Structure formats: structure tokens, C-alpha cells
Coordinates of C-alpha atoms in Angstrom, one line a residue:
Chain J
N149 CA 61.1 6.4 -31.1
A150 CA 63.9 5.5 -28.6
G151 CA 63.9 8.8 -26.8
V152 CA 67.2 9.5 -25.1
T153 CA 69.8 6.7 -25.2
Q154 CA 73.2 6.6 -23.5
T155 CA 76.3 4.6 -24.3
P156 CA 77.8 2.7 -22.5
K157 CA 75.6 1.6 -19.6
F158 CA 78.6 0.7 -17.4
R159 CA 82.3 1.4 -17.4
V160 CA 85.3 1.0 -15.1
L161 CA 88.3 3.2 -15.6
K162 CA 91.7 3.5 -14.0
T163 CA 92.8 6.9 -12.7
G164 CA 94.2 8.9 -15.6
Q165 CA 92.4 7.1 -18.4
S166 CA 90.1 9.0 -20.7
M167 CA 86.7 8.1 -22.1
T168 CA 83.7 9.6 -23.9
L169 CA 80.1 9.1 -23.0
L170 CA 77.6 9.3 -25.8
C171 CA 74.1 10.7 -25.5
A172 CA 71.7 10.5 -28.5
Q173 CA 68.1 11.7 -28.8
D174 CA 65.7 11.2 -31.6
M175 CA 63.1 13.8 -30.6
N176 CA 64.6 16.7 -32.4
H177 CA 65.2 18.5 -29.2
E178 CA 67.3 21.7 -29.2
Y179 CA 68.5 21.5 -25.6
M180 CA 70.7 18.7 -24.2
Y181 CA 72.2 18.3 -20.7
W182 CA 74.7 16.2 -18.8
Y183 CA 74.2 15.6 -15.1
R184 CA 75.9 13.5 -12.5
Q185 CA 74.1 11.8 -9.6
D186 CA 75.8 11.1 -6.4
P187 CA 74.3 9.7 -3.2
G188 CA 72.7 12.3 -1.0
M189 CA 73.4 15.1 -3.6
G190 CA 70.7 14.7 -6.1
L191 CA 71.5 15.6 -9.7
R192 CA 74.0 18.3 -10.5
L193 CA 74.4 19.9 -13.9
I194 CA 77.8 19.4 -15.6
H195 CA 77.4 21.0 -19.0
Y196 CA 74.5 21.8 -21.3
S197 CA 73.9 22.8 -24.9
V198 CA 71.1 25.0 -26.3
G199 CA 71.9 24.1 -29.9
E200 CA 74.2 22.4 -32.3
G201 CA 77.7 23.8 -32.0
T202 CA 77.1 25.5 -28.6
T203 CA 77.9 24.4 -25.1
A204 CA 77.9 26.0 -21.7
K205 CA 79.1 25.2 -18.2
G206 CA 76.8 24.0 -15.5
E207 CA 77.3 23.7 -11.8
V208 CA 80.2 21.2 -11.7
P209 CA 82.1 21.4 -15.1
D210 CA 85.6 20.9 -13.9
G211 CA 87.3 17.8 -15.3
Y212 CA 84.8 17.4 -18.1
N213 CA 84.5 18.5 -21.7
V214 CA 81.5 18.3 -24.1
S215 CA 80.8 18.6 -27.7
R216 CA 77.6 19.0 -29.7
L217 CA 78.6 18.5 -33.4
K218 CA 75.2 17.2 -34.4
K219 CA 71.8 18.2 -33.0
Q220 CA 71.0 14.7 -31.9
N221 CA 74.2 13.9 -30.1
F222 CA 75.9 15.3 -27.0
L223 CA 79.2 13.9 -26.0
L224 CA 80.7 14.1 -22.5
G225 CA 84.5 13.6 -22.2
L226 CA 86.8 12.8 -19.3
E227 CA 90.3 13.5 -20.3
S228 CA 92.0 12.2 -17.2
A229 CA 89.6 10.3 -15.0
A230 CA 89.8 10.7 -11.2
P231 CA 88.2 8.7 -8.4
S232 CA 86.0 11.7 -7.6
Q233 CA 84.3 11.2 -11.0
T234 CA 82.9 7.9 -9.9
S235 CA 79.2 8.6 -10.4
V236 CA 76.1 7.8 -12.4
Y237 CA 75.8 10.1 -15.4
F238 CA 72.5 11.1 -16.9
C239 CA 71.8 12.8 -20.2
A240 CA 68.6 14.7 -20.8
S241 CA 67.1 16.7 -23.6
S242 CA 64.2 19.2 -24.0
L243 CA 62.5 21.3 -26.6
A244 CA 63.3 25.0 -26.7
G245 CA 60.4 26.7 -24.9
D246 CA 59.3 23.5 -23.1
D247 CA 60.8 23.1 -19.7
T248 CA 60.2 19.3 -19.5
Q249 CA 63.5 17.4 -19.6
Y250 CA 63.6 13.8 -20.9
F251 CA 66.2 11.6 -19.3
G252 CA 68.3 8.7 -20.6
P253 CA 68.8 5.5 -18.5
G254 CA 72.2 6.6 -17.2
T255 CA 75.8 5.4 -17.3
R256 CA 77.4 4.1 -14.2
L257 CA 81.1 5.0 -14.1
T258 CA 83.6 3.7 -11.6
V259 CA 87.1 5.2 -11.5
L260 CA 89.7 3.1 -9.6
Chain G
A271 CA 70.8 31.4 -6.3
Q272 CA 68.0 28.9 -6.6
S273 CA 67.9 25.9 -4.3
V274 CA 65.6 23.0 -3.4
T275 CA 65.2 21.2 -0.1
Q276 CA 63.7 17.8 0.3
P277 CA 63.8 17.4 4.1
D278 CA 62.9 13.7 4.1
I279 CA 65.7 11.4 2.9
H280 CA 63.6 8.2 3.3
I281 CA 59.9 7.6 3.9
T282 CA 58.2 4.3 4.5
V283 CA 54.5 4.0 3.8
S284 CA 52.0 1.1 3.9
E285 CA 50.4 0.1 0.7
G286 CA 47.0 1.8 0.3
A287 CA 48.0 4.6 2.7
S288 CA 48.2 8.3 1.7
L289 CA 51.5 9.9 0.8
E290 CA 53.0 13.4 1.1
L291 CA 56.5 14.2 0.0
R292 CA 57.8 17.6 1.0
C293 CA 59.7 20.1 -1.2
N294 CA 60.7 23.6 -0.3
Y295 CA 62.4 25.9 -2.8
S296 CA 64.3 29.2 -2.7
Y297 CA 64.0 31.4 -5.7
G298 CA 63.8 35.1 -6.3
A299 CA 61.1 35.2 -8.9
T300 CA 58.3 33.1 -10.3
P301 CA 59.6 29.5 -10.3
Y302 CA 58.9 26.6 -12.6
L303 CA 58.6 23.5 -10.4
F304 CA 58.8 19.9 -11.2
W305 CA 58.5 16.5 -9.6
Y306 CA 60.4 13.6 -11.2
V307 CA 60.4 9.9 -10.2
Q308 CA 63.4 7.5 -10.6
S309 CA 62.8 3.8 -10.4
P310 CA 65.8 1.6 -9.5
G311 CA 68.3 1.5 -12.2
Q312 CA 66.3 3.8 -14.4
G313 CA 66.4 7.4 -15.6
L314 CA 64.1 10.1 -14.3
Q315 CA 60.5 10.4 -15.5
L316 CA 58.5 13.6 -15.2
L317 CA 55.5 13.2 -12.8
L318 CA 54.1 16.8 -13.0
K319 CA 55.1 20.4 -13.4
Y320 CA 53.9 23.8 -12.4
F321 CA 54.4 26.9 -14.4
S322 CA 51.5 29.2 -13.6
G323 CA 47.8 29.2 -13.0
D324 CA 46.0 26.7 -10.8
T325 CA 48.2 25.9 -7.9
L326 CA 47.0 22.3 -7.6
V327 CA 48.6 20.3 -10.4
Q328 CA 47.7 16.9 -11.5
G329 CA 50.2 14.5 -12.8
I330 CA 50.6 10.9 -14.0
K331 CA 50.1 7.8 -11.9
G332 CA 47.6 9.5 -9.7
F333 CA 50.0 12.1 -8.2
E334 CA 49.2 15.7 -7.5
A335 CA 51.2 18.6 -6.1
E336 CA 50.2 22.0 -4.6
F337 CA 52.2 25.2 -5.1
K338 CA 52.1 27.4 -2.0
R339 CA 53.9 30.6 -2.7
S340 CA 53.6 31.8 0.9
Q341 CA 55.4 28.7 2.2
S342 CA 57.8 28.3 -0.8
S343 CA 56.6 24.7 -1.0
F344 CA 55.6 22.3 -3.7
N345 CA 54.6 19.1 -1.9
L346 CA 53.7 15.9 -3.8
R347 CA 50.7 13.9 -2.7
K348 CA 49.0 10.6 -3.6
P349 CA 45.8 9.4 -1.8
S350 CA 46.6 5.7 -1.9
V351 CA 50.0 4.3 -2.8
H352 CA 50.7 1.2 -4.7
W353 CA 53.8 -1.1 -4.3
S354 CA 54.9 0.1 -7.8
D355 CA 55.3 3.6 -6.4
A356 CA 58.5 2.5 -4.5
A357 CA 61.2 4.7 -6.1
E358 CA 63.2 7.9 -5.5
Y359 CA 61.4 11.2 -6.0
F360 CA 63.1 14.4 -6.9
C361 CA 61.8 18.0 -6.8
A362 CA 63.3 20.5 -9.1
V363 CA 63.1 24.3 -9.7
G364 CA 63.8 26.1 -12.9
R365 CA 63.9 29.7 -14.0
A366 CA 60.8 31.2 -15.5
N367 CA 61.3 33.3 -18.6
F368 CA 64.9 32.1 -19.1
G369 CA 64.4 28.7 -20.6
N370 CA 65.0 25.5 -18.8
E371 CA 68.8 25.2 -18.8
K372 CA 69.1 25.8 -15.1
L373 CA 67.1 23.2 -13.4
T374 CA 68.2 22.7 -9.8
F375 CA 67.3 19.4 -8.2
G376 CA 66.7 18.4 -4.6
T377 CA 68.6 15.6 -3.0
G378 CA 65.7 13.2 -3.4
T379 CA 63.3 11.2 -1.1
R380 CA 63.4 7.5 -1.3
L381 CA 60.0 5.9 -0.9
T382 CA 59.6 2.4 0.5
I383 CA 56.2 0.7 0.4
I384 CA 55.4 -2.1 2.9
P385 CA 52.6 -4.6 2.5

């Protein structure tokens, strides 16, 4: 049981490049989340999903897109990366009806 | 809108001393409250949570927290810290009765332990 895993762990992009971050969970959780963590700002919710095929915007969704084609996977896409998207990205998941979120180890993204 | 304030950005404590990390929340109804810990380079791990009932909540690693509605606080405590407790601690508030898709996190408190 690996819990929540994230791929890749580190990435450096140039401005304007695109990339996809993958989150996978093997706990059969219904809910999945993408957060970004910036110094002095805590974690901010980007997008979330309450089930396969459904997604919703969080607090800071601009510049990001997501997809949940399979229950166990939640993808975060950056179509045209900007330096302001330099951050550490965390994925989390939870069971419906249980407010405990389980976090992945994070992806450190640098946009030059 | 819900919000969480952690007034202490950085706290330094001697090993073996007691610890209290402060958390104040703003929420219009009954909140769900959480404390998470993040070790360097790691994801967040749940320490404890409060939903209802007993206002003193016990968590893992010897931590506890007390919900005080009158003060809108959910402070985290530990009677005797260990060097391994050095980490960043996040308080979070969620919406009761609406599921957990709207957790709001505080900005975190970094804990340093000195010998």
C-alpha cells in the first residue's frame, strides 16, 4: 500500500513550456486535491475532484487544468508555465465522509 | 469565508520542554479542525482532528489540542518535545456537514528544537 504518490519529484521548466503532474492513490479514495505551497502562505487549494470524471476549482485555479479520468489518478496540467507557478505542489486524497486528507510527498517545480 | 491564523511563524524550544502552538480560526458554523505536521522534504501527516464532542483531542506522537469555541482557538500542545518533533506545523479548518473539499490551511509554524 503506497498511499499517495506523485510524479515527478522535481522539475525545471522554461517560461511557456507545458507539463503534467501525476498523482496516484491506491486507497480507493473518492476525493482528490491539488495544493500549492509557497513560503509564508501555507497550502492553497488549486483544484479538487469528488469523483471520477468530476473536477472543481479551488482557491487559486488560474493557469492550471486538471483531469480525473480514473478514480485512482488526478492529473494537474500547466499549459504555459509562468515563473509565478514556481512552487511545491502537493496532492492529497480522502474518503467521502471522512475529512482526513492523506498527502503525497510533493513535487518541487521551478519555472525559469 | 473561513480562515486560519497561526500567529507564530517560528518557535524554538529546548528538548524536553513543553510546547504550545497557537491556532485561531474564523468560521461561521461548527468547524472541523485539524493539525498536520510536515517534516523537511516530506508531505503533510495528520496529527489530530476535532469534529465534535470532547474538546480535548489526543493525537499521535504525544500531541493534544484543545478546542475553545469562545476564543475561536485550537492550540496544539505537547508536554515534552523530542528532537524529532522539529518540523513545520499547520492548522486547518474545514466545513462541517459539507464534506472536506474546502480545507483552509494556516501559514504554518516552524518548530526548532535545541539540545
